[in-house]
Amino acid sequence: GAVVSQHPSRVICKSGTSVKIECRSLDFQATTMFWYRQFPKKSLMLMATSNEGSKATYEQGVEKDKFLINHASLTLSTLTVTSAHPEDSSFYICSALRTGQPQHFGDGTRLSIL
Amino acid sequence: AQSVTQLDSHVSVSEGTPVLLRCNYSSSYSPSLFWYVQHPNKGLQLLLKYTSAATLVKGINGFEAEFKKSETSFHLTKPSAHMSDAAEYFCVVSEVQTGANNLFFGTGTRLTVIP
């Protein structure tokens, strides 16, 4: 069964609103989680690495004030897209790192900004 | 630095025929290599991984891949395609020696299975 839960699976909202996406590790503690963005028919692009109890590490070109990441517990990381605009529409996927195992991925969130 | 090249953006096979999805990589250190599958509007599911043990790796759903260091390749194969195999496949590399957990994704190969 799924070991990483991502919620919501789909969200549609108006331009200018903020959207929060949750990523939970279901039966293990994940000190490190990752957030990816995937454009249509494209590969995954790493946005940031989320570390429990510390600031996220953002990849070059990713606006940290636009994409707020909080990893407040060992089983939950959140990505908030602030003041979202149509160009932020995308498929966002999280993953969690489990000791000794490859990254486990969530099912993704389809974000559509009108 | 790591990189992954998936040579085919789209592969089409008939049901019951073999599948070959090609992947070449470059890595400064001993790499870990993965194949993931993604069905529409879904996350990624791990098919198999290579982490410096046996060079022929068997995964789920009948897939396997062979690590060939001399060719820097990690091609994914399956003897007989099934309709449910239709999906997007990503070849991924991660460096082991540096301890980096970052994954570097190929651009993906869309597999179509014709009935």
Short mmCIF file of C-alpha atoms in Angstrom, two decimals:
data_model
loop_
_atom_site.label_atom_id
_atom_site.label_comp_id
_atom_site.label_asym_id
_atom_site.label_seq_id
_atom_site.Cartn_x
_atom_site.Cartn_y
_atom_site.Cartn_z
CA GLY A 1 0.00 0.00 0.00
CA ALA A 2 0.92 3.65 -0.24
CA VAL A 3 3.57 4.81 2.16
CA VAL A 4 3.39 8.49 1.22
CA SER A 5 0.10 10.34 1.15
CA GLN A 6 -0.28 13.62 -0.70
CA HIS A 7 -3.31 15.85 -0.32
CA PRO A 8 -5.22 17.25 -2.11
CA SER A 9 -4.96 15.30 -5.33
CA ARG A 10 -6.45 18.13 -7.31
CA VAL A 11 -7.16 21.78 -6.60
CA ILE A 12 -8.61 24.54 -8.71
CA CYS A 13 -8.54 28.07 -7.41
CA LYS A 14 -8.59 31.69 -8.44
CA SER A 15 -5.52 33.70 -9.21
CA GLY A 16 -4.10 35.42 -6.14
CA THR A 17 -5.06 32.78 -3.60
CA SER A 18 -2.62 30.64 -1.65
CA VAL A 19 -2.72 26.87 -1.81
CA LYS A 20 -1.30 24.41 0.68
CA ILE A 21 -0.30 20.88 -0.30
CA GLU A 22 0.44 18.26 2.34
CA CYS A 23 2.81 15.35 2.14
CA ARG A 24 2.69 12.69 4.82
CA SER A 25 4.81 9.62 5.42
CA LEU A 26 2.32 7.05 6.65
CA ASP A 27 4.26 4.43 8.56
CA PHE A 28 7.76 5.80 8.91
CA GLN A 29 9.53 8.93 10.00
CA ALA A 30 11.03 10.99 7.23
CA THR A 31 13.63 13.52 8.21
CA THR A 32 13.96 14.46 4.55
CA MET A 33 11.24 15.04 2.02
CA PHE A 34 11.47 16.40 -1.50
CA TRP A 35 9.16 18.54 -3.59
CA TYR A 36 9.07 18.21 -7.36
CA ARG A 37 7.25 20.01 -10.11
CA GLN A 38 6.28 18.37 -13.35
CA PHE A 39 5.20 20.27 -16.45
CA PRO A 40 2.96 18.59 -19.02
CA LYS A 41 4.74 15.77 -20.81
CA LYS A 42 7.98 16.70 -19.08
CA SER A 43 10.20 15.17 -16.47
CA LEU A 44 10.25 15.99 -12.77
CA MET A 45 12.14 19.02 -11.62
CA LEU A 46 13.38 19.12 -8.04
CA MET A 47 12.16 22.29 -6.36
CA ALA A 48 13.45 21.89 -2.84
CA THR A 49 14.63 19.52 -0.18
CA SER A 50 12.66 19.70 3.04
CA ASN A 51 14.44 18.87 6.27
CA GLU A 52 12.56 18.36 9.51
CA GLY A 53 13.17 21.15 11.95
CA SER A 54 15.23 23.31 9.65
CA LYS A 55 14.87 25.51 6.61
CA ALA A 56 14.28 23.92 3.25
CA THR A 57 17.02 23.93 0.64
CA TYR A 58 15.76 25.37 -2.61
CA GLU A 59 17.09 24.59 -6.06
CA GLN A 60 18.41 27.37 -8.20
CA GLY A 61 15.67 29.39 -9.80
CA VAL A 62 12.95 28.39 -7.34
CA GLU A 63 11.49 31.33 -5.44
CA LYS A 64 11.49 30.52 -1.74
CA ASP A 65 9.00 33.27 -0.98
CA LYS A 66 6.66 31.90 -3.60
CA PHE A 67 6.90 28.27 -2.59
CA LEU A 68 6.91 28.06 1.19
CA ILE A 69 7.94 24.75 2.66
CA ASN A 70 7.37 23.70 6.24
CA HIS A 71 8.56 20.40 7.68
CA ALA A 72 7.32 20.72 11.23
CA SER A 73 7.19 17.04 12.09
CA LEU A 74 8.87 13.82 11.05
CA THR A 75 5.80 12.72 9.10
CA LEU A 76 4.54 15.93 7.50
CA SER A 77 5.89 18.45 5.04
CA THR A 78 3.75 21.15 3.46
CA LEU A 79 4.22 23.20 0.32
CA THR A 80 2.32 26.48 0.12
CA VAL A 81 2.08 28.21 -3.22
CA THR A 82 1.55 31.83 -2.24
CA SER A 83 -0.45 34.26 -4.35
CA ALA A 84 -0.79 31.68 -7.07
CA HIS A 85 -1.01 32.71 -10.70
CA PRO A 86 -1.83 30.73 -13.84
CA GLU A 87 1.87 30.10 -14.54
CA ASP A 88 2.03 28.19 -11.25
CA SER A 89 -0.40 25.62 -12.62
CA SER A 90 1.39 22.31 -12.67
CA PHE A 91 1.63 18.83 -11.20
CA TYR A 92 3.43 18.86 -7.87
CA ILE A 93 4.84 15.64 -6.42
CA CYS A 94 6.43 15.02 -3.05
CA SER A 95 8.63 12.18 -1.93
CA ALA A 96 9.92 10.99 1.40
CA LEU A 97 13.26 9.44 2.17
CA ARG A 98 13.12 6.27 4.21
CA THR A 99 16.35 4.97 5.70
CA GLY A 100 18.01 2.46 3.39
CA GLN A 101 15.33 2.73 0.73
CA PRO A 102 14.77 4.77 -2.43
CA GLN A 103 12.50 7.77 -2.23
CA HIS A 104 8.82 6.97 -1.88
CA PHE A 105 6.59 9.23 -3.96
CA GLY A 106 3.15 10.60 -3.31
CA ASP A 107 0.45 10.48 -5.98
CA GLY A 108 0.87 14.14 -6.83
CA THR A 109 -1.33 17.23 -6.76
CA ARG A 110 -2.72 18.76 -9.91
CA LEU A 111 -2.88 22.52 -9.33
CA SER A 112 -4.92 24.63 -11.71
CA ILE A 113 -5.03 28.40 -11.27
CA LEU A 114 -7.78 30.21 -13.11
CA ALA B 1 27.95 15.67 -12.21
CA GLN B 2 25.15 13.30 -13.00
CA SER B 3 22.88 13.22 -15.99
CA VAL B 4 20.51 10.79 -17.60
CA THR B 5 19.57 10.45 -21.25
CA GLN B 6 16.52 8.54 -22.33
CA LEU B 7 17.03 8.01 -25.99
CA ASP B 8 13.40 7.59 -26.98
CA SER B 9 10.63 9.95 -25.98
CA HIS B 10 8.00 7.52 -27.23
CA VAL B 11 8.04 3.75 -27.76
CA SER B 12 5.15 1.82 -29.24
CA VAL B 13 4.90 -1.98 -29.10
CA SER B 14 2.24 -4.57 -29.74
CA GLU B 15 0.81 -6.49 -26.83
CA GLY B 16 2.82 -9.65 -26.22
CA THR B 17 6.00 -8.37 -27.87
CA PRO B 18 9.23 -7.38 -26.07
CA VAL B 19 9.78 -3.95 -24.58
CA LEU B 20 13.09 -2.07 -24.65
CA LEU B 21 13.40 1.37 -23.09
CA ARG B 22 16.87 2.83 -23.40
CA CYS B 23 18.77 4.82 -20.82
CA ASN B 24 22.32 6.14 -20.70
CA TYR B 25 23.81 7.92 -17.73
CA SER B 26 26.85 9.85 -16.68
CA SER B 27 28.10 10.06 -13.12
CA SER B 28 31.30 11.14 -11.45
CA TYR B 29 30.98 8.45 -8.83
CA SER B 30 29.42 5.04 -8.41
CA PRO B 31 25.80 5.65 -9.29
CA SER B 32 22.59 4.20 -8.05
CA LEU B 33 20.17 3.78 -10.91
CA PHE B 34 16.42 3.45 -10.86
CA TRP B 35 13.50 2.99 -13.18
CA TYR B 36 10.19 4.50 -12.15
CA VAL B 37 6.81 4.23 -13.83
CA GLN B 38 4.14 6.92 -13.79
CA HIS B 39 0.55 6.35 -14.79
CA PRO B 40 -1.56 9.39 -15.77
CA ASN B 41 -2.08 11.88 -12.93
CA LYS B 42 -0.28 9.60 -10.52
CA GLY B 43 2.97 9.70 -8.62
CA LEU B 44 5.95 7.53 -9.36
CA GLN B 45 6.23 3.84 -8.60
CA LEU B 46 9.61 2.20 -8.29
CA LEU B 47 10.09 -0.62 -10.80
CA LEU B 48 13.64 -1.59 -9.90
CA LYS B 49 16.96 -0.26 -8.67
CA TYR B 50 20.66 -0.90 -9.11
CA THR B 51 22.97 -0.12 -6.19
CA SER B 52 26.29 -1.83 -7.04
CA ALA B 53 25.23 -5.41 -6.44
CA ALA B 54 24.19 -7.72 -9.28
CA THR B 55 24.32 -6.01 -12.66
CA LEU B 56 21.12 -7.67 -13.85
CA VAL B 57 18.30 -6.33 -11.76
CA LYS B 58 14.83 -7.83 -11.67
CA GLY B 59 11.91 -5.63 -10.78
CA ILE B 60 8.19 -5.76 -10.44
CA ASN B 61 5.71 -6.68 -13.18
CA GLY B 62 8.26 -8.70 -15.13
CA PHE B 63 10.62 -5.82 -15.85
CA GLU B 64 14.37 -6.08 -15.60
CA ALA B 65 17.36 -3.89 -16.37
CA GLU B 66 21.05 -4.52 -16.88
CA PHE B 67 23.75 -2.17 -15.65
CA LYS B 68 26.57 -1.99 -18.19
CA LYS B 69 29.36 0.19 -16.92
CA SER B 70 31.37 -0.02 -20.14
CA GLU B 71 28.42 1.33 -22.08
CA THR B 72 27.12 3.59 -19.27
CA SER B 73 23.71 2.13 -19.95
CA PHE B 74 20.81 0.87 -17.87
CA HIS B 75 18.19 -0.24 -20.38
CA LEU B 76 14.80 -1.50 -19.20
CA THR B 77 13.34 -4.62 -20.77
CA LYS B 78 10.32 -6.87 -20.52
CA PRO B 79 9.83 -10.04 -22.57
CA SER B 80 6.14 -9.53 -23.26
CA ALA B 81 4.23 -6.27 -23.07
CA HIS B 82 0.85 -6.06 -21.38
CA MET B 83 -1.78 -3.41 -21.93
CA SER B 84 -1.36 -2.28 -18.33
CA ASP B 85 2.29 -1.43 -19.05
CA ALA B 86 1.24 1.64 -21.01
CA ALA B 87 2.63 4.56 -18.99
CA GLU B 88 5.52 7.01 -18.70
CA TYR B 89 8.85 5.56 -17.63
CA PHE B 90 11.68 7.51 -16.04
CA CYS B 91 15.29 6.48 -15.72
CA VAL B 92 16.86 8.09 -12.65
CA VAL B 93 20.39 8.36 -11.28
CA SER B 94 21.62 9.17 -7.81
CA GLU B 95 25.19 9.35 -6.65
CA VAL B 96 26.09 6.95 -3.89
CA GLN B 97 29.61 7.99 -3.03
CA THR B 98 28.76 11.58 -2.30
CA GLY B 99 25.91 10.51 -0.09
CA ALA B 100 23.60 12.68 -2.10
CA ASN B 101 19.97 11.71 -1.99
CA ASN B 102 19.08 13.91 -4.90
CA LEU B 103 17.60 12.13 -7.86
CA PHE B 104 18.30 13.21 -11.42
CA PHE B 105 15.53 12.30 -13.81
CA GLY B 106 15.63 11.50 -17.48
CA THR B 107 13.09 13.18 -19.69
CA GLY B 108 10.89 10.10 -19.75
CA THR B 109 9.73 7.58 -22.32
CA ARG B 110 6.06 7.15 -23.03
CA LEU B 111 5.24 3.51 -23.70
CA THR B 112 2.20 2.75 -25.82
CA VAL B 113 0.95 -0.82 -26.06
CA ILE B 114 -1.12 -1.67 -29.10
CA PRO B 115 -3.76 -4.38 -28.69
#
